[in-house]
PDB file of C-alpha atoms in Angstrom:
ATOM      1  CA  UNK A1456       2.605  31.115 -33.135  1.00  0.00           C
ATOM      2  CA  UNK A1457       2.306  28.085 -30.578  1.00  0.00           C
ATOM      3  CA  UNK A1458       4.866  25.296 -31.134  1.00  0.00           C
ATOM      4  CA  UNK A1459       3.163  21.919 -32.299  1.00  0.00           C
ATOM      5  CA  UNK A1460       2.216  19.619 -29.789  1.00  0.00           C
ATOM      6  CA  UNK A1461       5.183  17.107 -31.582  1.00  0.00           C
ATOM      7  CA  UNK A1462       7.618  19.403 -31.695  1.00  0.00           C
ATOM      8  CA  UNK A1463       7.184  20.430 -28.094  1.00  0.00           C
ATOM      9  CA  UNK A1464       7.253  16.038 -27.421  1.00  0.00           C
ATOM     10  CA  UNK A1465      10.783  15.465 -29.975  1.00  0.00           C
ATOM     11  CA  UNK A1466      12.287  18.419 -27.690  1.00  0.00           C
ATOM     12  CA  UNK A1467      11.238  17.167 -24.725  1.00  0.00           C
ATOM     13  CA  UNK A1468      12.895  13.730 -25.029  1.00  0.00           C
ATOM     14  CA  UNK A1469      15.816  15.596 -26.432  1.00  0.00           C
ATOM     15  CA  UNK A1470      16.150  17.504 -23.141  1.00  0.00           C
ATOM     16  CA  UNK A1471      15.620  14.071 -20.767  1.00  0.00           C
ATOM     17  CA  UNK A1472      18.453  12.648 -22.920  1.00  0.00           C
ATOM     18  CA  UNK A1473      20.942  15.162 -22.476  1.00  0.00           C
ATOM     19  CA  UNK A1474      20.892  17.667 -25.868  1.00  0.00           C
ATOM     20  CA  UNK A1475      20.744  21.126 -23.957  1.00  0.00           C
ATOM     21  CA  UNK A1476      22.397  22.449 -26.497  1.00  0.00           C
ATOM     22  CA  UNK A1477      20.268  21.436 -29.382  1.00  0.00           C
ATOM     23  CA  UNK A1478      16.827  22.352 -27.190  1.00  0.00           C
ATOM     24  CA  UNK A1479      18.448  25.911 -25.767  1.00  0.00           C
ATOM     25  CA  UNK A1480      19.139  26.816 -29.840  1.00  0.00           C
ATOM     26  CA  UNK A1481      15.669  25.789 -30.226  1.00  0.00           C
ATOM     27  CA  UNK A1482      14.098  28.047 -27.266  1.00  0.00           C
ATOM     28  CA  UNK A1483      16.724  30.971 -28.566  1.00  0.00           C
ATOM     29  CA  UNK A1484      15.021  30.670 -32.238  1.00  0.00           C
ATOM     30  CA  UNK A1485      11.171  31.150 -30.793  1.00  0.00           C
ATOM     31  CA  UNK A1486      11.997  33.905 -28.789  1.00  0.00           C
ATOM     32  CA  UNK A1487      14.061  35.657 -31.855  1.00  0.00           C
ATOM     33  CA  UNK A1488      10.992  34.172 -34.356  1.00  0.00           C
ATOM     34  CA  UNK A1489       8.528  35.626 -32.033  1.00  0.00           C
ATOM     35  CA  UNK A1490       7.059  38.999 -31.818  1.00  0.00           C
ATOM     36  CA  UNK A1491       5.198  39.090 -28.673  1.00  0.00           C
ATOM     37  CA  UNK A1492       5.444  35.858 -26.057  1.00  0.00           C
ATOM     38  CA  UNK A1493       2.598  34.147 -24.677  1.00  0.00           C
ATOM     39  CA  UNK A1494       2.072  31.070 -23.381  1.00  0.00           C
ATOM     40  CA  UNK A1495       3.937  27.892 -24.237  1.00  0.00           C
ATOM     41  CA  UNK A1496       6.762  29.674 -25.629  1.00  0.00           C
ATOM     42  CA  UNK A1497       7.013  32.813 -22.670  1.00  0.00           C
ATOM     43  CA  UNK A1498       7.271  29.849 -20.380  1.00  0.00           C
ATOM     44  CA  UNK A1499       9.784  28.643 -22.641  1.00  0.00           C
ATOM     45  CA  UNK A1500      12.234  31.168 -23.068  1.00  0.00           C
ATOM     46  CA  UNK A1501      11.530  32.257 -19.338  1.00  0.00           C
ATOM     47  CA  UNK A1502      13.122  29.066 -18.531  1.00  0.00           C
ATOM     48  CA  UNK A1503      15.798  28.821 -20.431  1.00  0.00           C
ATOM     49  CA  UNK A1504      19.004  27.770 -19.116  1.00  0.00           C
ATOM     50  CA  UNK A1505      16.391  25.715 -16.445  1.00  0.00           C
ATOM     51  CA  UNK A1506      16.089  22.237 -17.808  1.00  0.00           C
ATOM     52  CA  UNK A1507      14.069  20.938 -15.135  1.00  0.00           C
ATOM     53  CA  UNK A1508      11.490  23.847 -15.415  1.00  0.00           C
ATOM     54  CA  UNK A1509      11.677  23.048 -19.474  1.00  0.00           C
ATOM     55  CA  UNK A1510      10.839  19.831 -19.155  1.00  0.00           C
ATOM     56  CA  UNK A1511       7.939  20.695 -16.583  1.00  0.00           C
ATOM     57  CA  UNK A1512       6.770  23.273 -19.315  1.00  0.00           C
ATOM     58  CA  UNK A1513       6.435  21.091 -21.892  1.00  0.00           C
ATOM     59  CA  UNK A1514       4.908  18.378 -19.683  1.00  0.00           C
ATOM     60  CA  UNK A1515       2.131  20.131 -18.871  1.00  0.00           C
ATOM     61  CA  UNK A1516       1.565  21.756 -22.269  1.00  0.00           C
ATOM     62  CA  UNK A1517       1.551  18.169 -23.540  1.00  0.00           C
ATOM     63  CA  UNK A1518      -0.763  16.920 -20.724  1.00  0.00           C
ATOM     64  CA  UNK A1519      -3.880  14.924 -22.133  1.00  0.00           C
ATOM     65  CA  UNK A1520      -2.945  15.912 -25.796  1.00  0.00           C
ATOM     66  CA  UNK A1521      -2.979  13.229 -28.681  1.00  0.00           C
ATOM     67  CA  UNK A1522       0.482  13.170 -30.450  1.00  0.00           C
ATOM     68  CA  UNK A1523       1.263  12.175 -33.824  1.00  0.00           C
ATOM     69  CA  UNK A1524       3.982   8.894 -32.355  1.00  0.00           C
ATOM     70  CA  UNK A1525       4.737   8.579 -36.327  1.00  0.00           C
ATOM     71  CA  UNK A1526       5.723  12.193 -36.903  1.00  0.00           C
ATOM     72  CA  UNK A1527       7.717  12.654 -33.378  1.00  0.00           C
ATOM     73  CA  UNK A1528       9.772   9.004 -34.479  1.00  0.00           C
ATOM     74  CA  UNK A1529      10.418  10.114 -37.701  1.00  0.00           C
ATOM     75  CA  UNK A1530      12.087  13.402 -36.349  1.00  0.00           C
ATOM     76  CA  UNK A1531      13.831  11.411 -33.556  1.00  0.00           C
ATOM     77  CA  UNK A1532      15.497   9.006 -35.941  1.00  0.00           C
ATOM     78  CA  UNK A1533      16.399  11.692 -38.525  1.00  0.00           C
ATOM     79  CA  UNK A1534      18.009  13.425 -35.589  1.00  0.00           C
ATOM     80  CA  UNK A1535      19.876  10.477 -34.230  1.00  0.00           C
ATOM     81  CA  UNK A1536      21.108   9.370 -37.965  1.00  0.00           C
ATOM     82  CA  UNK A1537      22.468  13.348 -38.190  1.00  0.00           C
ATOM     83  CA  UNK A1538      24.270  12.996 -35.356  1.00  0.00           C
ATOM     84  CA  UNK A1539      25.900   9.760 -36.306  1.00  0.00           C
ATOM     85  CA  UNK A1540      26.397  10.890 -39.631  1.00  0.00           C
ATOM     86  CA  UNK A1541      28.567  13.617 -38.221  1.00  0.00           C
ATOM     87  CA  UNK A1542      30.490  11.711 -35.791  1.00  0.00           C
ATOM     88  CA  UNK A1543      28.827  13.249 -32.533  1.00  0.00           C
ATOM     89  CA  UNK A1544      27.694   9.665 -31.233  1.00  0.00           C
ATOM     90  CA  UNK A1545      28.767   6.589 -32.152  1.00  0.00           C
ATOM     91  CA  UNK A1546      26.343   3.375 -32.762  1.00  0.00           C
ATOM     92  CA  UNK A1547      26.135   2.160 -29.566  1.00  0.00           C
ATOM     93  CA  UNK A1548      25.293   5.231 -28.456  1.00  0.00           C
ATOM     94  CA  UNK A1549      22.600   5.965 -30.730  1.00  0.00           C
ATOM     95  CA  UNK A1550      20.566   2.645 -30.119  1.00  0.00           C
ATOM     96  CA  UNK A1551      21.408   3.598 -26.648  1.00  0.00           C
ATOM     97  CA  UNK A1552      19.554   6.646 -27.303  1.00  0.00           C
ATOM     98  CA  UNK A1553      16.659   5.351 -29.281  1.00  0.00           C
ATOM     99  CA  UNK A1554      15.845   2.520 -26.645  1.00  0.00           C
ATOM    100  CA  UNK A1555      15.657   5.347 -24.317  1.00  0.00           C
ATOM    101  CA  UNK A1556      13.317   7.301 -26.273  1.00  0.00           C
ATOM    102  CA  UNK A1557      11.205   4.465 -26.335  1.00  0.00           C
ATOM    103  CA  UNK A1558      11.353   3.685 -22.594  1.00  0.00           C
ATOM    104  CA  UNK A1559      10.883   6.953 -21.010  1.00  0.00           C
ATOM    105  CA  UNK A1560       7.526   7.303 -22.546  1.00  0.00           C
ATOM    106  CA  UNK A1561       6.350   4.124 -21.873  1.00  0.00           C
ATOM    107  CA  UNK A1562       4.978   3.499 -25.223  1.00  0.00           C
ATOM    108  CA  UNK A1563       7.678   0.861 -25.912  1.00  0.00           C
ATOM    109  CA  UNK A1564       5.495  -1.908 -27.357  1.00  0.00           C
ATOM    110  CA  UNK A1565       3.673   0.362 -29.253  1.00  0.00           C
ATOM    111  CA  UNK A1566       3.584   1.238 -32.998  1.00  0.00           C
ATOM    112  CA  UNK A1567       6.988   3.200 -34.188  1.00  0.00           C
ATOM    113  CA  UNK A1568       8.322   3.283 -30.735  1.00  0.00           C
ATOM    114  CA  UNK A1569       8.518  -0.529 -30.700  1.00  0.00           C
ATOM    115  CA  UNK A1570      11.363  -0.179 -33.605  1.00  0.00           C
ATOM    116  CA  UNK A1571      13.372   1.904 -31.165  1.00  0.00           C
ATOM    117  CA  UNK A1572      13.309  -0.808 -28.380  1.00  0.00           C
ATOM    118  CA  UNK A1573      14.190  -3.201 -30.433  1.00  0.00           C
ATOM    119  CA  UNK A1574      17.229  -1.865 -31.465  1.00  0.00           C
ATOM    120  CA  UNK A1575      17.880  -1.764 -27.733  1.00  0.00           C
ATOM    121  CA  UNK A1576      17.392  -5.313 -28.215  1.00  0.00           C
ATOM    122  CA  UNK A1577      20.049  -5.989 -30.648  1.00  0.00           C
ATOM    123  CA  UNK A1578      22.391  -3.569 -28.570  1.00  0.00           C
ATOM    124  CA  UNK A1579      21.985  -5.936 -25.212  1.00  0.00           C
ATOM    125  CA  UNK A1580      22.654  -8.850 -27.313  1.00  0.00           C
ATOM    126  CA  UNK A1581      25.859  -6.893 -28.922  1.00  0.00           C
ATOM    127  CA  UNK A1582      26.984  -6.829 -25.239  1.00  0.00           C
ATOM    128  CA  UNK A1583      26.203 -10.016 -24.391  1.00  0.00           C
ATOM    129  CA  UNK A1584      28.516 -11.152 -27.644  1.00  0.00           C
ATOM    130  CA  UNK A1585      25.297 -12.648 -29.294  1.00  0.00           C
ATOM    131  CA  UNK A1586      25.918 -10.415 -31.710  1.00  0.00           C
ATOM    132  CA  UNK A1587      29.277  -9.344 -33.929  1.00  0.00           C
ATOM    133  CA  UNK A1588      29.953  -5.543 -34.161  1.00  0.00           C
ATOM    134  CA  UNK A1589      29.625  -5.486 -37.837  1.00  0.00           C
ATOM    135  CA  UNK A1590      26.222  -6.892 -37.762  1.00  0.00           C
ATOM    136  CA  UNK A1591      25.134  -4.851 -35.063  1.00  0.00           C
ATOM    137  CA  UNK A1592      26.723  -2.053 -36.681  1.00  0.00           C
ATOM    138  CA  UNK A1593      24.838  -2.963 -39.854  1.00  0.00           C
ATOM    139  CA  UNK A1594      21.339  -3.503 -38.482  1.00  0.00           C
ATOM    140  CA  UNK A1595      21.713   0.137 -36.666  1.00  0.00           C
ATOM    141  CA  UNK A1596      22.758   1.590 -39.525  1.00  0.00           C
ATOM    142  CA  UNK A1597      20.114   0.352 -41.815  1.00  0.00           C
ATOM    143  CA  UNK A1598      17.067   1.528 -39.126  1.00  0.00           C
ATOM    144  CA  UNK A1599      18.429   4.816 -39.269  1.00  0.00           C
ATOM    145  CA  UNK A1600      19.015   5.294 -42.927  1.00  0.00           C
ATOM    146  CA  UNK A1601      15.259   3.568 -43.904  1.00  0.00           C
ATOM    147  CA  UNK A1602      13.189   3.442 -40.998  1.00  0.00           C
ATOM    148  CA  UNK A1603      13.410  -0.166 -41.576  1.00  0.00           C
ATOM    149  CA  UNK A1604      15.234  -2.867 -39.782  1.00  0.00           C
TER     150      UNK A1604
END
């Protein structure tokens, strides 16, 4: 079975912002899941331990295909929340990470991945001391437990 077109897009962003690990685990569970490899996921587990031929992989099985933004966000803040839930990323890191997610796909002033730039926002005007820690804090906290801001 081929991976969906959104799971193939949530890893992919994972990979450009550093979670090899998470992305390699994922690669090692569709070649164990798998009883023959074709396609998407032989190019997959061919490159594993390649990022830069991963990322290629996925690019081009994603090229011209219509992704469901809502579905890939929703897994990309879930992720995010998990891993500051755990204490593997602090705040500022994680609205680091979500303003990134929403900037290397260019879709930043679009529907869903607008939210994730604008927590960018709010981290640039924690920096700039427009901002107190506890509210920033707050606002982060609340996107990633509701969606909401």
């Amino acid at each position: 079975m081929y991976i969906t077109y959104e799971e193939a897009y949530f890893y992919k962003l994972l990979l450009e912002n550093g979670f090899v690990g998470e992305v390699d685990q994922w690669i090692d569970n569709i070649a164990v899941n798998n009883d023959t490899l074709e396609g998407i996921n032989l190019d997959l587990v061919s490159a594993l331990g390649d990022s830069n031929k991963i990322i290629s992989s996925l690019h081009n099985y994603l090229l011209d295909k219509k992704i469901d933004d809502k579905s890939v966000c929703e897994r990309l803040r879930l992720f995010i929340k998990d891993k500051v839930d755990n204490d593997k990323i602090s705040i500022l890191e994680a609205a680091n990470i979500l303003y990134y997610f929403s900037c290397e796909n260019e879709k930043m002033h679009e529907e869903y991945w607008h939210d994730f730039y604008t927590i960018g926002i709010y981290k640039e005007y924690f920096e700039e001391d427009c901002l107190d820690e506890a509210e920033f804090n707050s606002i982060v906290k609340q996107f990633l437990e509701t969606g909401n801001q």
